[in-house]
XYZ file of C-alpha atoms in Angstrom:
620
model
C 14.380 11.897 26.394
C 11.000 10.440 26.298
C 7.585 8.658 28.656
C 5.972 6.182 28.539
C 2.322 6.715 30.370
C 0.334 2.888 30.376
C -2.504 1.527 32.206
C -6.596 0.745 31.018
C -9.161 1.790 28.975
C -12.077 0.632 30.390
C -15.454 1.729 27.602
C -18.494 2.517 29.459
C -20.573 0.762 26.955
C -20.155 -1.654 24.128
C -19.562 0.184 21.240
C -17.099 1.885 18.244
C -14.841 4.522 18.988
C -12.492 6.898 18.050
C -8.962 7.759 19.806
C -7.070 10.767 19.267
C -3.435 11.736 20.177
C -2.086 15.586 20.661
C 1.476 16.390 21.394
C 4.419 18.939 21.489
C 6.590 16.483 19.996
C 6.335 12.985 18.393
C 3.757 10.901 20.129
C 2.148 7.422 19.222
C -0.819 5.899 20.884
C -1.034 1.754 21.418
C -3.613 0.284 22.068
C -4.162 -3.712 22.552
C -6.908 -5.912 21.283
C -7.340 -7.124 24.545
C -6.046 -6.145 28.064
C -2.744 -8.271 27.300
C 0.176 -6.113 26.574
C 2.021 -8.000 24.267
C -1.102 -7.699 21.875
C -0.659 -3.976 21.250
C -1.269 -2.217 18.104
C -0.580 1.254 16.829
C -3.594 3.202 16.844
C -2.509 7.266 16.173
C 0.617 9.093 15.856
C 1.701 12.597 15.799
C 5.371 13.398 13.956
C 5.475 17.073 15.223
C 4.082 19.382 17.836
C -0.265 19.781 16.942
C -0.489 22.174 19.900
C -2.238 20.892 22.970
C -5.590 18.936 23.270
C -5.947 20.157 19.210
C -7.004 17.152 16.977
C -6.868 17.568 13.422
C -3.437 18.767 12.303
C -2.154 15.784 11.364
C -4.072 13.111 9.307
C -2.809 10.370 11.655
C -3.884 11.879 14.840
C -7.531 9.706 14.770
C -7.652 5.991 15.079
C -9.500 3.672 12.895
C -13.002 3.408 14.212
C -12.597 0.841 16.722
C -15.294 -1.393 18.321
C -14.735 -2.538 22.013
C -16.788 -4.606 24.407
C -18.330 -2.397 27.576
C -16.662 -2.737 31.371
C -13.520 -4.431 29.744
C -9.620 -3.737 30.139
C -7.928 -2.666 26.830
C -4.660 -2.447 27.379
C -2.383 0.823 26.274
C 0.500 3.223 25.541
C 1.388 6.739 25.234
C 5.178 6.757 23.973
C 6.130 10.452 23.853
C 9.442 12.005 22.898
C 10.021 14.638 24.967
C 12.312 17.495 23.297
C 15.525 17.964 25.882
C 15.046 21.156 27.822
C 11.476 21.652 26.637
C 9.497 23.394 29.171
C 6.151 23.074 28.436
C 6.159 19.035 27.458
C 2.569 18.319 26.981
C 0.373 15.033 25.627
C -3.092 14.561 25.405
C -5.421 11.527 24.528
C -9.157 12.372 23.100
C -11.604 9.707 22.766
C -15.950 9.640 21.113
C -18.058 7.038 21.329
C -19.764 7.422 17.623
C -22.242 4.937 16.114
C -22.359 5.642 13.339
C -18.600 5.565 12.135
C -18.912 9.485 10.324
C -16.337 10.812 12.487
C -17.496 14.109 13.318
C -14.487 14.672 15.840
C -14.104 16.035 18.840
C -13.651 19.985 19.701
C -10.070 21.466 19.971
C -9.823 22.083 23.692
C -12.011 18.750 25.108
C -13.025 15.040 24.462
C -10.285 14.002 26.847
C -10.819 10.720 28.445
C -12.056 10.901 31.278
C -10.131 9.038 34.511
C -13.433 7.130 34.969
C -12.299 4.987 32.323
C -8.852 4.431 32.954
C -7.623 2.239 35.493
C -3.480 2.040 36.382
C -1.492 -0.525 34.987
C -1.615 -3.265 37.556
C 1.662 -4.796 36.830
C -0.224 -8.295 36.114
C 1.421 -11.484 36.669
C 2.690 -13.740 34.092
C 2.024 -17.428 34.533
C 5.288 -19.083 33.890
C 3.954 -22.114 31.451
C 6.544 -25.103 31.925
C 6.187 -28.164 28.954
C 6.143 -28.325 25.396
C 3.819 -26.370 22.701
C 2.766 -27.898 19.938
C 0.633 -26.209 17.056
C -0.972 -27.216 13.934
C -2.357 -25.125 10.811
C -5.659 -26.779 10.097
C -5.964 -26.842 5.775
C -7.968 -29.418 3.817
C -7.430 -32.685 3.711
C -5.929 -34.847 0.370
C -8.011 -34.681 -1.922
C -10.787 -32.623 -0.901
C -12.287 -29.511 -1.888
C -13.453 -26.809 0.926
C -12.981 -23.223 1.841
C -12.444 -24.571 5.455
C -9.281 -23.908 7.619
C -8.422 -23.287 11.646
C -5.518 -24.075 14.197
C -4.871 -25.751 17.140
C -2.654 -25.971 19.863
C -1.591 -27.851 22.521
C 0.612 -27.387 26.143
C 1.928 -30.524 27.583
C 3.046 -29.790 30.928
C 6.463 -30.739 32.091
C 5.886 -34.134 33.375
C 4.107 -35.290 29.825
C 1.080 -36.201 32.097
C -1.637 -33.930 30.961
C -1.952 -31.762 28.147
C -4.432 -29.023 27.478
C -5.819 -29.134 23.827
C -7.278 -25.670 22.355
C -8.674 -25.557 18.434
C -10.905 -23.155 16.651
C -12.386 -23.616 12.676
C -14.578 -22.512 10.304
C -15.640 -22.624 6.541
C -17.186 -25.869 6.514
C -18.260 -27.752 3.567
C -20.510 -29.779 5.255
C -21.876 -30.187 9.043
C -19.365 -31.633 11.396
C -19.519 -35.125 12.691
C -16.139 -35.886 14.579
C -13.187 -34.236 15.702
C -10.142 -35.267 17.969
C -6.628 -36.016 17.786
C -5.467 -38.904 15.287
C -1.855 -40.884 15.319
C -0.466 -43.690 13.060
C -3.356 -45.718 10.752
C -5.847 -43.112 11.765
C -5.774 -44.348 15.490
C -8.128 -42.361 17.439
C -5.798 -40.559 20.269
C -8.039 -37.950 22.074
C -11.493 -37.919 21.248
C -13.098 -34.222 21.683
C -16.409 -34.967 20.218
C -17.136 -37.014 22.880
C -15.623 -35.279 25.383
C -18.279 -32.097 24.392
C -21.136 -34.353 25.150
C -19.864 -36.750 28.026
C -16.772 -34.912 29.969
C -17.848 -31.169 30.408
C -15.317 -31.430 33.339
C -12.795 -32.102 31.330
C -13.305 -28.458 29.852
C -11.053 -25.609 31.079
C -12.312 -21.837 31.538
C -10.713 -20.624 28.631
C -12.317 -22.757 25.807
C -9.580 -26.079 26.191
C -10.318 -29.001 26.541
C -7.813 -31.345 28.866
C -6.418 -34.426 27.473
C -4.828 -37.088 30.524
C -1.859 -38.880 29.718
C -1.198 -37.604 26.339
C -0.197 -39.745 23.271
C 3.511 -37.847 23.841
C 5.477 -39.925 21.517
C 3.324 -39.340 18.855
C 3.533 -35.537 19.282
C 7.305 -35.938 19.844
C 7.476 -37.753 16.292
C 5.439 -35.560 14.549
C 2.785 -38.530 13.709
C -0.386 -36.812 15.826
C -2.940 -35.004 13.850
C -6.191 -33.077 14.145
C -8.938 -34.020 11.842
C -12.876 -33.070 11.724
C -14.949 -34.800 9.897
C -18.244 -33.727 8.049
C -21.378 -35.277 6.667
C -19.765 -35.056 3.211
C -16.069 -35.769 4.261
C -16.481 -38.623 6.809
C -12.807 -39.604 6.753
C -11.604 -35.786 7.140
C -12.311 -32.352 5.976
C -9.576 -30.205 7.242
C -6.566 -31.415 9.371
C -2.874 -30.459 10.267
C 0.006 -32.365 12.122
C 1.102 -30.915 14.700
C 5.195 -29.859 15.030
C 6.985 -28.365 18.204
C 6.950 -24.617 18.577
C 8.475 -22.072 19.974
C 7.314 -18.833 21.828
C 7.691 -16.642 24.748
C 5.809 -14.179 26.413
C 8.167 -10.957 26.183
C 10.015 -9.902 23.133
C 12.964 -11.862 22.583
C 16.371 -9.853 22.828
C 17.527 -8.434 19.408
C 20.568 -10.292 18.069
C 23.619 -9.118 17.270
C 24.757 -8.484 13.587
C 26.405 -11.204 12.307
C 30.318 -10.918 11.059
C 30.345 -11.165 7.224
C 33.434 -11.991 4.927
C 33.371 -11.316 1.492
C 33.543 -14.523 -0.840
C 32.310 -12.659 -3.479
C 35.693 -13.259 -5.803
C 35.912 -16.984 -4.839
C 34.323 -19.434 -7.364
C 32.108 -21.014 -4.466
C 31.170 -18.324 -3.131
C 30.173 -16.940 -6.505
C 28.632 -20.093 -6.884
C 26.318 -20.519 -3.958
C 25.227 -16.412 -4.378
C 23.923 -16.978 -7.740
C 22.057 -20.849 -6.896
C 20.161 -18.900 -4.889
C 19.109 -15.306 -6.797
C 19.098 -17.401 -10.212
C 18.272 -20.476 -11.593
C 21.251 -22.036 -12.079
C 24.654 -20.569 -13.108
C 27.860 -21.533 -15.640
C 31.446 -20.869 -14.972
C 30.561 -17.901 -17.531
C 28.263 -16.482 -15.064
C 30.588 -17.392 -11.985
C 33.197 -15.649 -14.354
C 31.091 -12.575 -14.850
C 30.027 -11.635 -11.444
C 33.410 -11.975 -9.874
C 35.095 -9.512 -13.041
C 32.247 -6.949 -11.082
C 33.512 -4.037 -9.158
C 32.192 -4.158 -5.168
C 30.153 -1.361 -4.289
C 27.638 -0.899 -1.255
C 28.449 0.034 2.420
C 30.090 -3.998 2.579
C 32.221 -3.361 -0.743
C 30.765 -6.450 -2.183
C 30.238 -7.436 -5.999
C 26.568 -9.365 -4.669
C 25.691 -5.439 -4.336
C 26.777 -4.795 -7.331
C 24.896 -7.904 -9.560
C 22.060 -7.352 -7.984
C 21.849 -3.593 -8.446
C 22.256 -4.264 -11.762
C 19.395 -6.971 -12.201
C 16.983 -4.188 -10.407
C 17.822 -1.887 -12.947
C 17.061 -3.980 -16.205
C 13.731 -3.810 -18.090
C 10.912 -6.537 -17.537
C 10.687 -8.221 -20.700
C 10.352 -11.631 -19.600
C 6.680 -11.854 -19.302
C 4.460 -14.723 -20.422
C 1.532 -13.481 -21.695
C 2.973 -11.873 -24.932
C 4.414 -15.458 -25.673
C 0.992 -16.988 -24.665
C -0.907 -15.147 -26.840
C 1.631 -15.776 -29.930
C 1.036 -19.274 -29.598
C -3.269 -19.941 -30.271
C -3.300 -23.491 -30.402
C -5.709 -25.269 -32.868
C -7.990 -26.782 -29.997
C -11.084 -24.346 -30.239
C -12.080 -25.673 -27.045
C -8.632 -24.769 -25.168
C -6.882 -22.616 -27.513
C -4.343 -21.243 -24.484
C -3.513 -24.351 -22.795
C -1.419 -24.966 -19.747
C 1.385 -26.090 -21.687
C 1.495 -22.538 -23.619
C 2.330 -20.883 -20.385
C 4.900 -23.438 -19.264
C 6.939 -23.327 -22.496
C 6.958 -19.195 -21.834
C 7.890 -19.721 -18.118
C 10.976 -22.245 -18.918
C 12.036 -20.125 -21.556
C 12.201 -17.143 -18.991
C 13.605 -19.303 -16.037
C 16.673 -20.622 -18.120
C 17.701 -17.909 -20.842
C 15.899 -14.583 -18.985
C 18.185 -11.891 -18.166
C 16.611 -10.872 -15.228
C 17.313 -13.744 -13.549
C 16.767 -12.344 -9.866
C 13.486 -11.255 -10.778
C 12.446 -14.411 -12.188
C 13.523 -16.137 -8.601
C 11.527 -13.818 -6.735
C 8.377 -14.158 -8.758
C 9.410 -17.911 -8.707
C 9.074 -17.737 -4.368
C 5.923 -15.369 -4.494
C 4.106 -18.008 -6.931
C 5.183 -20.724 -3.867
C 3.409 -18.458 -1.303
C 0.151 -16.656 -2.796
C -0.867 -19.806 -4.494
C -3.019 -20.615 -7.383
C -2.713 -23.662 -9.571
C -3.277 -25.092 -12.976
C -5.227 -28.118 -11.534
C -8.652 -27.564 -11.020
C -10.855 -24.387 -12.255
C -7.897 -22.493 -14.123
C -7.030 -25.655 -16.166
C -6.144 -24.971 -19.298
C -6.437 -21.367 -19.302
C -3.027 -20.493 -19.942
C -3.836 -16.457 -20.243
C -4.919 -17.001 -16.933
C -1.945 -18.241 -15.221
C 0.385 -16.414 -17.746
C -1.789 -12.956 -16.557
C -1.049 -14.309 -12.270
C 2.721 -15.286 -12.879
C 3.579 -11.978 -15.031
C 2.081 -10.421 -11.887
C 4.945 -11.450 -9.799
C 6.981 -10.934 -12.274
C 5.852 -7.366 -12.360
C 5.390 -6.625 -8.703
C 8.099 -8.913 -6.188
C 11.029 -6.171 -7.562
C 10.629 -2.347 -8.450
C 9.388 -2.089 -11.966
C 9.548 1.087 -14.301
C 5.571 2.301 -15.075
C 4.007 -0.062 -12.577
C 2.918 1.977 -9.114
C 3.728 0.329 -6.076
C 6.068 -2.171 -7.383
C 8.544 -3.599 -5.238
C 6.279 -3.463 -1.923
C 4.127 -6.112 -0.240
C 1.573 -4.326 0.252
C 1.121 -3.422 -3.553
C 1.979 -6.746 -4.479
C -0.896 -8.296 -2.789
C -3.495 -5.949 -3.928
C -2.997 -6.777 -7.425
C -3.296 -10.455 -6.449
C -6.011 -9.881 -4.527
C -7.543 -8.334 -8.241
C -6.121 -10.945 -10.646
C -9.309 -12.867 -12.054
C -6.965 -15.809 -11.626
C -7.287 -15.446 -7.827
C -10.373 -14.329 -8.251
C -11.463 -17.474 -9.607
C -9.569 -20.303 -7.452
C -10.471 -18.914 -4.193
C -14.026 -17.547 -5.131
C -13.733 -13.445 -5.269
C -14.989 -13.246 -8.673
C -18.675 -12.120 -8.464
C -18.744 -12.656 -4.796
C -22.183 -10.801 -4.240
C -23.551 -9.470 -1.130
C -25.470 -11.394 1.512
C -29.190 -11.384 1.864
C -30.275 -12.553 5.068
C -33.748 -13.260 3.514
C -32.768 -15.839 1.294
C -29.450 -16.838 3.770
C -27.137 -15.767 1.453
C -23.380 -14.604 2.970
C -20.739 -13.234 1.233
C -17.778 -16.462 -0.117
C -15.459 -16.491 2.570
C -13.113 -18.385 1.153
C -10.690 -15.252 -0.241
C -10.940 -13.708 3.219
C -9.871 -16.620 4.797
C -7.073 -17.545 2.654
C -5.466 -13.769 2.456
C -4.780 -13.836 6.269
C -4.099 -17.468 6.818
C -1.878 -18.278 4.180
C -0.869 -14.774 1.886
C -0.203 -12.129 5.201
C -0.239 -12.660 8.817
C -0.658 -16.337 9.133
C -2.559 -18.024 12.030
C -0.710 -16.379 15.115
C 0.828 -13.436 16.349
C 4.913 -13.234 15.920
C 7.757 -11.567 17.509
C 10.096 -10.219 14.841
C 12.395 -13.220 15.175
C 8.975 -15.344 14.004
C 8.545 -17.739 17.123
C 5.126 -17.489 18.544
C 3.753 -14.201 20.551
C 2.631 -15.350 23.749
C -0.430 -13.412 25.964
C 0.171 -13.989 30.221
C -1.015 -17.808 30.669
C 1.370 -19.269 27.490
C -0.734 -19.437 24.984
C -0.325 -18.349 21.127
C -2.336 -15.525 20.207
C -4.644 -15.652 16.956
C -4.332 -13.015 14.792
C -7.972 -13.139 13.597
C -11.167 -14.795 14.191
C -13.966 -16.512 12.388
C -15.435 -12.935 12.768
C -13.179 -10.916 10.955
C -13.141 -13.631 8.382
C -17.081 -13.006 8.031
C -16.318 -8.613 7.921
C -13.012 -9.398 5.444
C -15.541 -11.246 3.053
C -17.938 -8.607 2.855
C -15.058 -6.198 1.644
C -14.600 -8.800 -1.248
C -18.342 -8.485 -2.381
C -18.890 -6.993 -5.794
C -15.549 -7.465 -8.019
C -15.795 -9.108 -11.018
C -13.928 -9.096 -14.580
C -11.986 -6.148 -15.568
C -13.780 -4.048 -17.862
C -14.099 -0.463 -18.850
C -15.660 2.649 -17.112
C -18.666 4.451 -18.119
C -18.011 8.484 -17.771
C -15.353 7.842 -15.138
C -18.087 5.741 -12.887
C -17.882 1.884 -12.052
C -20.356 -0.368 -13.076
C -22.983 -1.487 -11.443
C -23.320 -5.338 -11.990
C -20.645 -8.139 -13.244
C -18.584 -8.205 -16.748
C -18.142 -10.312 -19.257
C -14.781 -12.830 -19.091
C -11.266 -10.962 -18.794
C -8.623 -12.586 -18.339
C -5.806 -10.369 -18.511
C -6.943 -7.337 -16.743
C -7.636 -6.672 -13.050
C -11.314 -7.455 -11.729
C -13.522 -4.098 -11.411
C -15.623 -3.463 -8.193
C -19.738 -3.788 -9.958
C -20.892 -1.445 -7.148
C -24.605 -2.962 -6.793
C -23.524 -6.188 -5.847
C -20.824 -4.721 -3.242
C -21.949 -4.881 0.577
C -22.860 -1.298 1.800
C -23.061 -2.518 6.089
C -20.774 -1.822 8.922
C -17.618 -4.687 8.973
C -15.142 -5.768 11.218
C -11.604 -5.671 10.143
C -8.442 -7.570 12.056
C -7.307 -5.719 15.031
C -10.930 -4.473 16.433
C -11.502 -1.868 13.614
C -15.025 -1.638 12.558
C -15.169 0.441 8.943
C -18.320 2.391 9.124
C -21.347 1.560 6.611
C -22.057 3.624 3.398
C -24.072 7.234 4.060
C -24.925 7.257 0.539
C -26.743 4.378 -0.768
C -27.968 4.919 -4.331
C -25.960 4.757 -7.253
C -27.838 7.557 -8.741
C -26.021 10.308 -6.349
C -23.758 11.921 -8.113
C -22.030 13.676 -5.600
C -18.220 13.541 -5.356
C -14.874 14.359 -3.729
C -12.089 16.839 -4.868
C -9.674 15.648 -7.609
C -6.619 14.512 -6.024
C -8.995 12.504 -2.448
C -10.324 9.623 -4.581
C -8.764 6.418 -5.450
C -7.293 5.246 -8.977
C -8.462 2.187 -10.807
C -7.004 0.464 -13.424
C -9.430 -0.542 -16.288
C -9.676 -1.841 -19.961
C -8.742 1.082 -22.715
C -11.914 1.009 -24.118
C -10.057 1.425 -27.709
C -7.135 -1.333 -27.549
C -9.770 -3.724 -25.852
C -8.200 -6.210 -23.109
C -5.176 -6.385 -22.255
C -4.478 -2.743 -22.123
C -4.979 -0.593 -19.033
C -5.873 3.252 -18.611
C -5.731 4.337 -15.041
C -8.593 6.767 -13.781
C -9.221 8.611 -10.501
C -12.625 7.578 -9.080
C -14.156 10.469 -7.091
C -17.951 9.651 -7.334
C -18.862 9.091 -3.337
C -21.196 6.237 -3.622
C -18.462 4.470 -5.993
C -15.567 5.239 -3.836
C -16.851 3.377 -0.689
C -15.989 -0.424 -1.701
C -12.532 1.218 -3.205
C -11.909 2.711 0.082
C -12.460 -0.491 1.761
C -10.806 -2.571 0.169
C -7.364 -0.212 0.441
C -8.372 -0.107 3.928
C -8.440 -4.160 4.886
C -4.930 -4.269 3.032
C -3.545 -1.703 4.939
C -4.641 -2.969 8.048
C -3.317 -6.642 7.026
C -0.065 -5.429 5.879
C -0.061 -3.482 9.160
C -0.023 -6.519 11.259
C 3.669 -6.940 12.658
C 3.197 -10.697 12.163
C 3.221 -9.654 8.140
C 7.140 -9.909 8.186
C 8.564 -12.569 9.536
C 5.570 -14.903 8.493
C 6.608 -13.557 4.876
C 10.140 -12.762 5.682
C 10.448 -16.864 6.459
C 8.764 -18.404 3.507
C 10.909 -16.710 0.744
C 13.944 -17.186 2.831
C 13.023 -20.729 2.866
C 12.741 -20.747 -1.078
C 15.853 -18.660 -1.751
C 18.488 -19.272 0.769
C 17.593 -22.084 3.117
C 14.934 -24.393 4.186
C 15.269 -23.993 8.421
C 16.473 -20.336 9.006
C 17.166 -19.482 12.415
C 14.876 -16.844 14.396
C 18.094 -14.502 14.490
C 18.572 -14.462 11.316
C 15.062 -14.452 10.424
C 15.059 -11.146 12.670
């Protein structure tokens, strides 16, 4: 059996806090972003009884350190499993208000909140939203270079008679001169430039702006698109078209499991299995996989070929092959066409053909490219492909492999990445010279690599808060507290007496980028989902204070006798070192947290694998 207790937090004062949970049995504590319900996220969580009102049994009792505005509704949940015929059922939630993010906790016993700051779930209504939604992923325009991105949305109301037009960007190159709502030719449909200087009254509450007697046929036909345009990009820096969505405001119902017969000994079958885990397949290979013997729960030989292709070595990498081939050129000597030759080699006579599809997809989704500053570097983009490679499926020797969330830490390190989207040697701002951290990484890693632009329901149609409208998953300022995480990496290099440098490194190309710890921002920043990761207590580089083997984090690093190339992992436990490592394992975990993570994901490789349109059931 189980409860579920829900109502308000209401903070007395605009600050960061910490939440803890205390139980006789499991126990996890939600709480939303907002006083919306559908926007709830799992703060704390107890697995086994901690005894009642104490704190600090179990690790994942404490929230993150979360900052929320003064006199306003945050939604929650307390779902408890109560053991059957328990008598002495008990939960309790503990709460501090703590500036300075140290989390000195809360005595066994107390620190429950208080019913001065709860209020009883009102049971709010839901404004039934009639019409059409349209949305829009704002990216840059053809041709143009920027760090720029947003959304926007639209609700056209039943009749087609009014529509109200929401939008939100950042990043830009250049000051902003124009935006609105374009059709066919460029033809100017709704103008909201001028509407912000002559038609405040056309403005709704909530940030929209409303648009009379909307351009429907060009939203119905896909041809309407929002543009802004800057000083330096005066036909368009960033714009999107926008396509018919889908969303709803309670969890859709869970579908059914779809009836499966196995075609697995049938030459099309066969045939369509292995055009989409390889690339490309004879009648040998048709042959070959049919001869298997089913195995799995569904007695089926696509269990069997594909257990098999997790279980052989990775030895179709490019960067041995890249660096076997030095071209004459002394200007290029590893040229883009090194690491092609190497890739189609491993594409059409690999034998770990499903791996090479999945790296394949992943290279589709975290993007980097050979056009523009990693041209003609092919140890750069040999180095980011063998990534994939080594990371989409389990690997033997490499830590991680095989998850997500691994997989986009070590793209988040590649100096590839680190170079196209400007991580590499990111330094800290200086608000005396107005310097901020590049936001461009921080931007892109949510956008287009992890959660994507809204919330999701597991089936990946839009999440919907009470009036029908989508639900960001991250503002301009978490982009700004993401960036600051990035500060400090630069080329891989090695360590001096187990501590991380100080400053940047000379070029590396093959190994992952190195935190250079003076250049990394030391302040408070805001993560997604309201958490607020404390500032650094200790400052200098010159403490040498540290934690107990086994509490610090590991970091891969050039063998300072093989050179680059080759790796030696090392536990860093020095305390002033540790605090950018922390926080950057922190902002992925909280990313790849994000329920919105997989179906966003989930969609894009089924789109490369299996088909182009997959259907929200079978995306769930």
């Amino acid at each position: 059996s189980g409860q579920r207790l829900r109502g308000y937090i209401i903070p007395p004062a605009t600050g960061n806090y910490y939440f803890w949970i205390a139980a006789n049995n499991k126990a996890d504590l939600w709480i939303s972003n907002n006083n919306e319900p559908v926007n709830i996220v799992r703060r704390a969580y107890v697995t086994a009884d901690t005894g009642d009102k104490i704190w600090n049994t179990q690790t994942t009792q404490k929230s993150p350190w979360l900052t929320l505005i003064g006199g306003k509704k945050y939604y929650y949940e307390v779902r408890h499993l109560c053991p059957v015929g328990s008598a002495s059922d008990y939960v309790a939630v503990g709460y501090q208000q703590d500036p300075t993010g140290t989390g000195s906790g809360i005595a066994d016993g107390s620190g429950t909140i208080p019913s001065s700051m709860l209020a009883p779930f009102d049971y709010p209504v839901t404004t039934a939203v009639a019409g059409t939604l349209y949305t829009t992923t704002l990216s840059p325009a053809s041709g143009v270079t920027t760090s720029a991105s947003g959304y926007s949305y639209i609700r056209v109301n039943q009749a087609g008679t009014q529509a109200i037009v929401h939008f939100s960007y950042g990043g830009l190159s250049y000051p902003a001169t124009q935006a609105g709502i374009y059709g066919t030719g460029g033809a100017l449909l709704f103008d909201i430039t001028a509407t912000d200087k002559f038609h405040p009254e056309l403005k709704t509450a909530d940030g929209g702006y409303t648009w009379n007697s909307p351009n429907t046929a060009a939203l119905l036909g896909g041809t309407a698109y929002f543009s802004v345009q800057t000083t330096g990009n005066p036909t368009g820096e960033i714009n999107g078209s926008f396509i018919a969505s889908v969303g709803s405001q309670i969890a859709p119902a869970a579908p059914s499991y779809p009836t499966w017969s196995d075609d697995s000994n049938t030459d099309i079958g066969a045939a369509r299995f292995l055009a989409q885990a390889t690339f490309g397949a004879s009648q040998t290979d048709i042959n070959a996989l049919k001869a298997l013997t089913p195995s799995g729960s569904y007695g089926s030989r696509y269990r069997t070929w594909i257990d098999a292709q997790f279980a052989l070595p990775t030895n179709s990498l490019t960067v041995p092959d890249v660096l076997a081939n030095l071209q004459s050129n002394t200007m290029f000597p590893y040229q883009n066409i090194q690491f092609w030759n190497s890739w189609w080699k491993n594409a059409m006579s690999g034998p770990d053909q499903l791996r090479q599809r999945v790296a394949f997809a992943l290279s589709q989704i975290l993007v980097t490219s050979d056009q523009g500053p990693l041209n003609n570097n092919g140890r750069i983009l040999a180095d980011y492909y063998d990534t994939m490679v080594d990371y989409g499926l389990p690997t033997a020797g490499k830590s991680g492999s095989g998850s997500f969330r691994s997989l986009l830490k070590q793209v988040t390190l590649t100096s590839a990445m680190g170079i196209y989207l400007d991580m590499l040697n990111n330094t800290k701002g200086d608000i005396t010279i107005g310097r901020s951290a590049n936001e461009n990484y921080a931007r892109e890693i949510m956008q287009l690599f992890s959660v994507g632009l809204y919330r999701l329901w597991p089936d990946g149609t839009l999440m919907l808060d009470s009036q029908g409208n989508p639900m960001p998953t991250y503002t301009q300022e978490e982009i700004k507290g993401v960036a600051k995480v990035f500060t400090g990496w630069s080329y891989g290099t090695t360590l001096n007496n187990g501590r991380l440098p100080t400053g940047t490194a000379s070029t590396d190309y093959l190994d992952p980028m190195v935190l250079g710890t003076g250049n990394h921002d030391l302040g408070t920043k805001l993560l997604l989902n309201n958490v607020m990761f404390p500032a650094a207590t200790i400052t200098s580089q010159s403490d040498t204070s540290t934690v107990a083997a086994g509490q610090g984090v590991v970091v891969q690093t050039v063998d300072p006798a093989l050179g680059q190339g080759n790796l030696i992992s090392t536990e860093i436990v020095n305390k002033y070192d540790l605090y950018g490592l922390k926080e950057l394992e922190t902002s992925h975990d909280i990313i790849c947290d994000s329920s919105s993570v997989g179906p966003y994901i989930c969609r894009q490789l089924i789109q490369r694998m299996v088909t182009s349109n997959p259907q929200p059931a079978y995306l769930q």
